[in-house]
Amino acid sequence: MWAGAVVQVEVFLNTIRLLRGSEILFLCHDQADSDALGASFALAQWLGGTVGVPREPAIHTRRLIEVTGMKVVKNPNPEAFESVVVVDAADASQLEPTVPEKFYLIDHHPDNRLVDRAIDAFYEPVSSTCQLVFRLLKAAGALPGREASLALAAGILTDTIHFHKGDAESFRTFGELLQTGGVSYEDVKRLYLDDQRRDREVILRAALGSRWVKLGDYNILLSEIRTNIPTFVARALLDLGADMSVVAYEGPEGTEVRMYVREEMASACTLDAVEIMEAVPGVGAGQVWGFRQFAAFRHREAIPSILDHVIETLKSRLVAPRKGVGSGFMLPRG
């Protein structure tokens, strides 16, 4: 950790310590993932307070919430709290309809649009917000217990896409959390795969029945499933070797789509998963959340042939390289 980061930790630590004893809301982005919830839970365990989400947490966090005994308040009123700490959010649209007027911020996303609006912020574009929270806890001499360590480790595992990417600190912090909390790697991984036979069969069927599209050297797997666990399935397809996985679920609740892009493909082709998903017909901006290598979309109605739309959108953004330049696809030059 560079010297400036150490100073930043100490400065923000002096600020956030003063919140102890007040009514604090740790507000996550909507569809809060394990990074948002894990970081907020660990902060609430340390300082006291309430973990909140604007509407719903992400489906893949259900076991994390159960195992840790985490209490998550939906659609909280920020004005009912003395202090609000926004955790793991980069834009006010992620906090609708519970956008606070005054707030502190802890976040890691590039291009954060909330930093300048915050009373004070602990911001650095590292692999996960949970890393930043662990820095705070260590500096405060308040190492997390088992449940908080498990939650922080889960957040790191989520935002590194099960270590398909990640900076050096994310690996070190993950190891420290296993040791500090007395948890194993298997304990963390079990949070991401339901033990129910039904869900495991959904993943196997999706893998065997996936549509395989080859673009240059890149392998893209697309699958439509009948059980609402697209995040689990999309991650499993990436683990199998896909460079991009796209999984759609269309049921009574509407449409859910999850997309993962392997770092190699994202870098070589200058791709951003969120930008691709937003460009898909029927999706549109403002309905997608995620980051460069992951995008999630939810809609209350079914969108026919959405996987076809995804692949056509991707093809429109990629062209074969010039002879002698390489074998992978790249973005067309404007």
Short mmCIF file of C-alpha atoms in Angstrom, two decimals:
data_model
loop_
_atom_site.label_atom_id
_atom_site.label_comp_id
_atom_site.label_asym_id
_atom_site.label_seq_id
_atom_site.Cartn_x
_atom_site.Cartn_y
_atom_site.Cartn_z
CA MET A 1 0.00 0.00 0.00
CA TRP A 2 1.44 3.37 -1.03
CA ALA A 3 2.10 6.06 1.59
CA GLY A 4 -0.73 8.30 0.41
CA ALA A 5 -3.21 5.47 0.93
CA VAL A 6 -2.05 5.04 4.53
CA VAL A 7 -2.65 8.73 5.18
CA GLN A 8 -6.08 8.52 3.56
CA VAL A 9 -7.02 5.59 5.83
CA GLU A 10 -6.04 7.54 8.96
CA VAL A 11 -7.89 10.68 7.89
CA PHE A 12 -11.13 8.87 7.04
CA LEU A 13 -10.82 6.67 10.12
CA ASN A 14 -10.79 9.76 12.35
CA THR A 15 -13.97 10.92 10.61
CA ILE A 16 -15.97 7.73 10.65
CA ARG A 17 -15.08 6.91 14.27
CA LEU A 18 -17.07 9.96 15.30
CA LEU A 19 -20.25 8.35 13.93
CA ARG A 20 -20.21 5.61 16.56
CA GLY A 21 -23.20 5.87 18.85
CA SER A 22 -25.38 7.65 16.29
CA GLU A 23 -28.09 6.09 14.16
CA ILE A 24 -26.12 5.08 11.06
CA LEU A 25 -27.45 3.78 7.76
CA PHE A 26 -24.97 1.86 5.63
CA LEU A 27 -26.65 2.24 2.26
CA CYS A 28 -25.74 -0.15 -0.56
CA HIS A 29 -26.54 0.18 -4.26
CA ASP A 30 -29.71 -1.49 -5.50
CA GLN A 31 -29.31 -5.20 -6.26
CA ALA A 32 -26.53 -5.10 -3.67
CA ASP A 33 -23.90 -7.77 -4.28
CA SER A 34 -21.65 -9.46 -1.74
CA ASP A 35 -19.09 -6.66 -1.95
CA ALA A 36 -21.66 -4.03 -0.98
CA LEU A 37 -23.37 -6.14 1.67
CA GLY A 38 -20.14 -7.62 3.03
CA ALA A 39 -18.52 -4.21 3.45
CA SER A 40 -21.67 -2.72 5.01
CA PHE A 41 -22.16 -5.65 7.37
CA ALA A 42 -18.56 -5.46 8.63
CA LEU A 43 -18.92 -1.70 9.19
CA ALA A 44 -22.21 -2.18 11.04
CA GLN A 45 -20.64 -4.87 13.23
CA TRP A 46 -17.86 -2.43 14.14
CA LEU A 47 -19.69 0.88 14.52
CA GLY A 48 -23.27 -0.26 15.01
CA GLY A 49 -25.93 0.67 12.49
CA THR A 50 -28.32 -0.60 9.85
CA VAL A 51 -27.55 -2.18 6.47
CA GLY A 52 -29.99 -0.98 3.80
CA VAL A 53 -30.71 -1.48 0.09
CA PRO A 54 -32.94 0.72 -2.11
CA ARG A 55 -35.12 -2.17 -3.30
CA GLU A 56 -33.63 -5.68 -3.18
CA PRO A 57 -30.26 -7.36 -2.63
CA ALA A 58 -28.91 -9.50 -5.48
CA ILE A 59 -30.18 -13.06 -5.61
CA HIS A 60 -26.71 -14.54 -5.22
CA THR A 61 -26.39 -12.97 -1.74
CA ARG A 62 -29.25 -14.97 -0.20
CA ARG A 63 -27.01 -17.54 1.46
CA LEU A 64 -24.54 -14.92 2.68
CA ILE A 65 -27.42 -13.12 4.39
CA GLU A 66 -28.69 -16.37 5.92
CA VAL A 67 -25.32 -17.70 7.09
CA THR A 68 -24.18 -14.44 8.72
CA GLY A 69 -27.57 -13.58 10.20
CA MET A 70 -27.33 -10.23 8.42
CA LYS A 71 -30.34 -7.91 8.79
CA VAL A 72 -31.00 -5.98 5.58
CA VAL A 73 -33.60 -3.20 5.50
CA LYS A 74 -35.26 -2.60 2.13
CA ASN A 75 -36.18 0.90 0.97
CA PRO A 76 -34.96 2.68 4.11
CA ASN A 77 -35.65 6.36 4.65
CA PRO A 78 -32.24 8.10 4.82
CA GLU A 79 -33.79 11.04 6.66
CA ALA A 80 -34.68 8.75 9.57
CA PHE A 81 -30.97 8.29 10.36
CA GLU A 82 -28.46 10.69 11.88
CA SER A 83 -25.72 9.61 9.47
CA VAL A 84 -25.66 7.83 6.10
CA VAL A 85 -22.62 6.02 4.72
CA VAL A 86 -23.00 5.05 1.06
CA VAL A 87 -21.10 1.83 0.43
CA ASP A 88 -19.94 0.44 -2.94
CA ALA A 89 -21.91 2.84 -5.15
CA ALA A 90 -20.63 5.10 -7.92
CA ASP A 91 -23.72 6.95 -9.14
CA ALA A 92 -26.90 8.35 -7.59
CA SER A 93 -29.02 6.27 -10.00
CA GLN A 94 -27.85 3.15 -8.14
CA LEU A 95 -29.46 4.46 -4.95
CA GLU A 96 -32.93 5.24 -6.32
CA PRO A 97 -35.40 5.73 -4.68
CA THR A 98 -33.42 6.27 -1.48
CA VAL A 99 -30.85 8.88 -2.54
CA PRO A 100 -29.61 10.72 0.59
CA GLU A 101 -28.93 14.46 0.56
CA LYS A 102 -25.92 14.18 2.88
CA PHE A 103 -23.68 11.15 3.12
CA TYR A 104 -20.21 9.73 3.64
CA LEU A 105 -18.81 7.38 0.98
CA ILE A 106 -16.67 4.25 0.79
CA ASP A 107 -16.18 2.93 -2.74
CA HIS A 108 -13.78 1.41 -5.26
CA HIS A 109 -15.44 1.90 -8.67
CA PRO A 110 -13.62 3.87 -11.39
CA ASP A 111 -15.36 7.06 -12.55
CA ASN A 112 -17.21 7.54 -9.26
CA ARG A 113 -19.74 10.39 -9.54
CA LEU A 114 -20.55 10.56 -5.83
CA VAL A 115 -17.13 11.43 -4.39
CA ASP A 116 -17.46 15.16 -4.90
CA ARG A 117 -20.93 15.17 -3.32
CA ALA A 118 -19.90 13.32 -0.15
CA ILE A 119 -19.20 14.96 3.21
CA ASP A 120 -16.07 12.82 3.29
CA ALA A 121 -14.99 9.82 1.26
CA PHE A 122 -12.64 6.86 1.39
CA TYR A 123 -12.20 6.16 -2.29
CA GLU A 124 -9.62 4.20 -4.25
CA PRO A 125 -10.18 2.16 -7.46
CA VAL A 126 -8.99 -1.19 -6.12
CA SER A 127 -10.60 -4.57 -6.77
CA SER A 128 -13.31 -4.34 -4.09
CA THR A 129 -14.85 -2.12 -1.45
CA CYS A 130 -14.31 -4.90 1.09
CA GLN A 131 -10.55 -4.34 0.80
CA LEU A 132 -10.99 -0.72 1.80
CA VAL A 133 -13.18 -1.65 4.76
CA PHE A 134 -10.62 -4.21 5.94
CA ARG A 135 -7.96 -1.50 5.81
CA LEU A 136 -10.12 0.65 8.08
CA LEU A 137 -10.74 -2.18 10.53
CA LYS A 138 -7.04 -3.04 10.74
CA ALA A 139 -6.07 0.59 11.26
CA ALA A 140 -8.69 0.85 14.01
CA GLY A 141 -7.43 -2.32 15.71
CA ALA A 142 -10.89 -3.83 15.27
CA LEU A 143 -10.29 -7.04 13.32
CA PRO A 144 -13.57 -8.63 12.16
CA GLY A 145 -15.08 -11.73 13.76
CA ARG A 146 -16.05 -14.89 11.92
CA GLU A 147 -19.27 -13.65 10.29
CA ALA A 148 -17.81 -10.29 9.25
CA SER A 149 -14.66 -11.99 7.90
CA LEU A 150 -16.82 -14.37 5.90
CA ALA A 151 -18.83 -11.45 4.52
CA LEU A 152 -15.73 -9.46 3.54
CA ALA A 153 -14.13 -12.50 1.92
CA ALA A 154 -17.35 -13.14 -0.01
CA GLY A 155 -17.28 -9.57 -1.29
CA ILE A 156 -13.73 -9.92 -2.55
CA LEU A 157 -14.54 -13.23 -4.23
CA THR A 158 -17.51 -11.64 -5.98
CA ASP A 159 -15.76 -8.56 -7.31
CA THR A 160 -12.68 -10.47 -8.48
CA ILE A 161 -15.05 -12.89 -10.27
CA HIS A 162 -13.68 -15.75 -8.19
CA PHE A 163 -10.15 -14.43 -8.77
CA HIS A 164 -10.38 -14.33 -12.54
CA LYS A 165 -9.11 -10.79 -11.91
CA GLY A 166 -7.86 -8.88 -8.90
CA ASP A 167 -4.99 -6.74 -7.62
CA ALA A 168 -2.32 -8.05 -5.27
CA GLU A 169 -4.04 -6.56 -2.23
CA SER A 170 -7.24 -8.53 -2.93
CA PHE A 171 -5.35 -11.81 -2.68
CA ARG A 172 -3.51 -10.76 0.49
CA THR A 173 -6.65 -9.47 2.14
CA PHE A 174 -8.61 -12.60 1.28
CA GLY A 175 -5.93 -14.75 2.91
CA GLU A 176 -5.85 -12.55 6.00
CA LEU A 177 -9.63 -12.77 6.33
CA LEU A 178 -9.57 -16.56 6.20
CA GLN A 179 -6.98 -16.58 8.97
CA THR A 180 -8.54 -13.81 11.05
CA GLY A 181 -12.07 -15.20 10.86
CA GLY A 182 -11.16 -18.87 11.17
CA VAL A 183 -12.97 -19.67 7.91
CA SER A 184 -11.89 -21.76 4.94
CA TYR A 185 -11.94 -21.08 1.23
CA GLU A 186 -14.59 -23.78 0.97
CA ASP A 187 -16.75 -21.90 3.52
CA VAL A 188 -16.72 -18.87 1.23
CA LYS A 189 -17.27 -20.81 -1.99
CA ARG A 190 -20.29 -22.60 -0.50
CA LEU A 191 -22.07 -19.25 -0.36
CA TYR A 192 -22.15 -19.18 -4.15
CA LEU A 193 -23.54 -22.59 -4.99
CA ASP A 194 -26.83 -23.72 -3.59
CA ASP A 195 -26.69 -27.20 -2.08
CA GLN A 196 -30.10 -28.01 -3.46
CA ARG A 197 -29.91 -30.66 -6.15
CA ARG A 198 -32.32 -28.70 -8.34
CA ASP A 199 -30.00 -25.73 -8.68
CA ARG A 200 -26.96 -27.88 -9.39
CA GLU A 201 -28.90 -29.62 -12.13
CA VAL A 202 -29.84 -26.25 -13.64
CA ILE A 203 -26.15 -25.39 -13.91
CA LEU A 204 -25.31 -28.74 -15.51
CA ARG A 205 -28.17 -28.51 -18.00
CA ALA A 206 -27.18 -24.96 -18.89
CA ALA A 207 -23.59 -26.02 -19.51
CA LEU A 208 -24.60 -28.99 -21.69
CA GLY A 209 -27.23 -27.03 -23.61
CA SER A 210 -25.37 -23.74 -24.07
CA ARG A 211 -25.20 -22.06 -27.43
CA TRP A 212 -21.55 -21.77 -28.41
CA VAL A 213 -20.53 -18.80 -30.56
CA LYS A 214 -16.97 -18.38 -31.76
CA LEU A 215 -15.73 -14.85 -32.51
CA GLY A 216 -12.10 -14.92 -33.56
CA ASP A 217 -10.24 -16.72 -30.80
CA TYR A 218 -12.96 -16.03 -28.25
CA ASN A 219 -15.54 -18.52 -27.01
CA ILE A 220 -18.93 -17.18 -26.00
CA LEU A 221 -21.49 -19.35 -24.22
CA LEU A 222 -25.13 -18.29 -24.08
CA SER A 223 -27.84 -20.10 -22.17
CA GLU A 224 -31.47 -19.63 -21.21
CA ILE A 225 -32.57 -21.21 -17.93
CA ARG A 226 -35.90 -21.85 -16.20
CA THR A 227 -34.76 -21.24 -12.63
CA ASN A 228 -33.92 -17.75 -11.40
CA ILE A 229 -30.20 -18.26 -10.69
CA PRO A 230 -28.54 -16.60 -13.71
CA THR A 231 -25.59 -15.23 -11.73
CA PHE A 232 -24.59 -18.69 -10.50
CA VAL A 233 -24.91 -20.18 -13.99
CA ALA A 234 -23.06 -17.38 -15.80
CA ARG A 235 -20.15 -17.65 -13.37
CA ALA A 236 -20.05 -21.44 -13.78
CA LEU A 237 -19.85 -21.09 -17.57
CA LEU A 238 -16.94 -18.68 -17.19
CA ASP A 239 -15.24 -21.17 -14.88
CA LEU A 240 -15.66 -23.84 -17.59
CA GLY A 241 -13.55 -21.75 -19.96
CA ALA A 242 -15.86 -19.31 -21.72
CA ASP A 243 -14.37 -15.92 -22.57
CA MET A 244 -17.86 -14.47 -22.24
CA SER A 245 -20.93 -16.04 -20.66
CA VAL A 246 -24.46 -14.69 -21.02
CA VAL A 247 -27.37 -16.29 -19.18
CA ALA A 248 -31.02 -15.28 -19.39
CA TYR A 249 -33.97 -16.22 -17.23
CA GLU A 250 -37.49 -15.34 -18.30
CA GLY A 251 -40.25 -16.16 -15.84
CA PRO A 252 -43.30 -14.70 -14.14
CA GLU A 253 -41.09 -12.05 -12.51
CA GLY A 254 -39.81 -10.87 -15.91
CA THR A 255 -36.35 -11.02 -17.49
CA GLU A 256 -33.01 -11.46 -15.72
CA VAL A 257 -29.75 -11.44 -17.70
CA ARG A 258 -26.19 -11.81 -16.43
CA MET A 259 -23.02 -11.34 -18.47
CA TYR A 260 -19.41 -12.06 -17.53
CA VAL A 261 -16.41 -11.14 -19.70
CA ARG A 262 -12.98 -12.61 -19.09
CA GLU A 263 -10.25 -10.01 -18.53
CA GLU A 264 -8.25 -11.14 -21.56
CA MET A 265 -11.18 -10.48 -23.90
CA ALA A 266 -12.25 -7.27 -22.18
CA SER A 267 -8.74 -5.80 -22.48
CA ALA A 268 -7.89 -7.03 -25.97
CA CYS A 269 -11.22 -5.87 -27.42
CA THR A 270 -11.68 -2.77 -25.23
CA LEU A 271 -15.03 -4.06 -24.04
CA ASP A 272 -17.20 -2.91 -21.17
CA ALA A 273 -19.92 -5.37 -20.16
CA VAL A 274 -22.29 -2.66 -18.96
CA GLU A 275 -21.96 -0.66 -22.19
CA ILE A 276 -22.64 -3.79 -24.27
CA MET A 277 -25.72 -4.68 -22.26
CA GLU A 278 -27.09 -1.15 -22.40
CA ALA A 279 -26.82 -1.21 -26.20
CA VAL A 280 -28.93 -4.39 -26.55
CA PRO A 281 -32.35 -3.68 -28.11
CA GLY A 282 -35.02 -3.73 -25.42
CA VAL A 283 -32.59 -2.98 -22.60
CA GLY A 284 -31.51 0.66 -22.63
CA ALA A 285 -29.39 2.78 -20.34
CA GLY A 286 -30.25 3.07 -16.67
CA GLN A 287 -31.55 -0.49 -16.38
CA VAL A 288 -28.14 -2.15 -16.14
CA TRP A 289 -25.71 -2.38 -13.24
CA GLY A 290 -22.27 -3.92 -12.91
CA PHE A 291 -18.73 -3.04 -13.95
CA ARG A 292 -16.32 -3.62 -16.83
CA GLN A 293 -16.36 -7.42 -16.69
CA PHE A 294 -19.88 -8.00 -15.34
CA ALA A 295 -23.29 -6.70 -16.28
CA ALA A 296 -26.73 -7.48 -14.91
CA PHE A 297 -30.11 -6.54 -16.32
CA ARG A 298 -33.62 -6.91 -14.94
CA HIS A 299 -36.93 -6.09 -16.58
CA ARG A 300 -40.48 -6.69 -15.45
CA GLU A 301 -41.50 -8.08 -18.84
CA ALA A 302 -40.11 -10.83 -21.05
CA ILE A 303 -37.84 -9.72 -23.90
CA PRO A 304 -38.09 -12.21 -26.78
CA SER A 305 -34.82 -13.48 -28.26
CA ILE A 306 -32.73 -11.38 -25.89
CA LEU A 307 -29.71 -13.69 -26.25
CA ASP A 308 -29.82 -13.23 -30.04
CA HIS A 309 -29.92 -9.47 -29.45
CA VAL A 310 -26.89 -9.69 -27.15
CA ILE A 311 -24.75 -11.58 -29.66
CA GLU A 312 -25.78 -9.31 -32.55
CA THR A 313 -24.91 -6.25 -30.46
CA LEU A 314 -21.53 -7.74 -29.66
CA LYS A 315 -20.85 -8.57 -33.32
CA SER A 316 -21.71 -5.02 -34.33
CA ARG A 317 -19.01 -3.75 -31.98
CA LEU A 318 -16.31 -6.17 -33.09
CA VAL A 319 -14.46 -6.49 -36.37
CA ALA A 320 -11.79 -8.91 -37.51
CA PRO A 321 -8.27 -7.48 -37.06
CA ARG A 322 -6.06 -6.34 -39.89
CA LYS A 323 -3.75 -8.99 -41.30
CA GLY A 324 -0.69 -9.46 -39.12
CA VAL A 325 -2.19 -7.63 -36.15
CA GLY A 326 -3.50 -10.66 -34.25
CA SER A 327 -6.22 -13.27 -34.33
CA GLY A 328 -8.64 -11.83 -31.78
CA PHE A 329 -11.46 -9.40 -32.56
CA MET A 330 -11.22 -5.74 -31.71
CA LEU A 331 -13.44 -2.70 -31.60
CA PRO A 332 -13.86 -0.98 -34.97
CA ARG A 333 -11.99 2.29 -35.24
CA GLY A 334 -14.21 5.30 -35.57
#
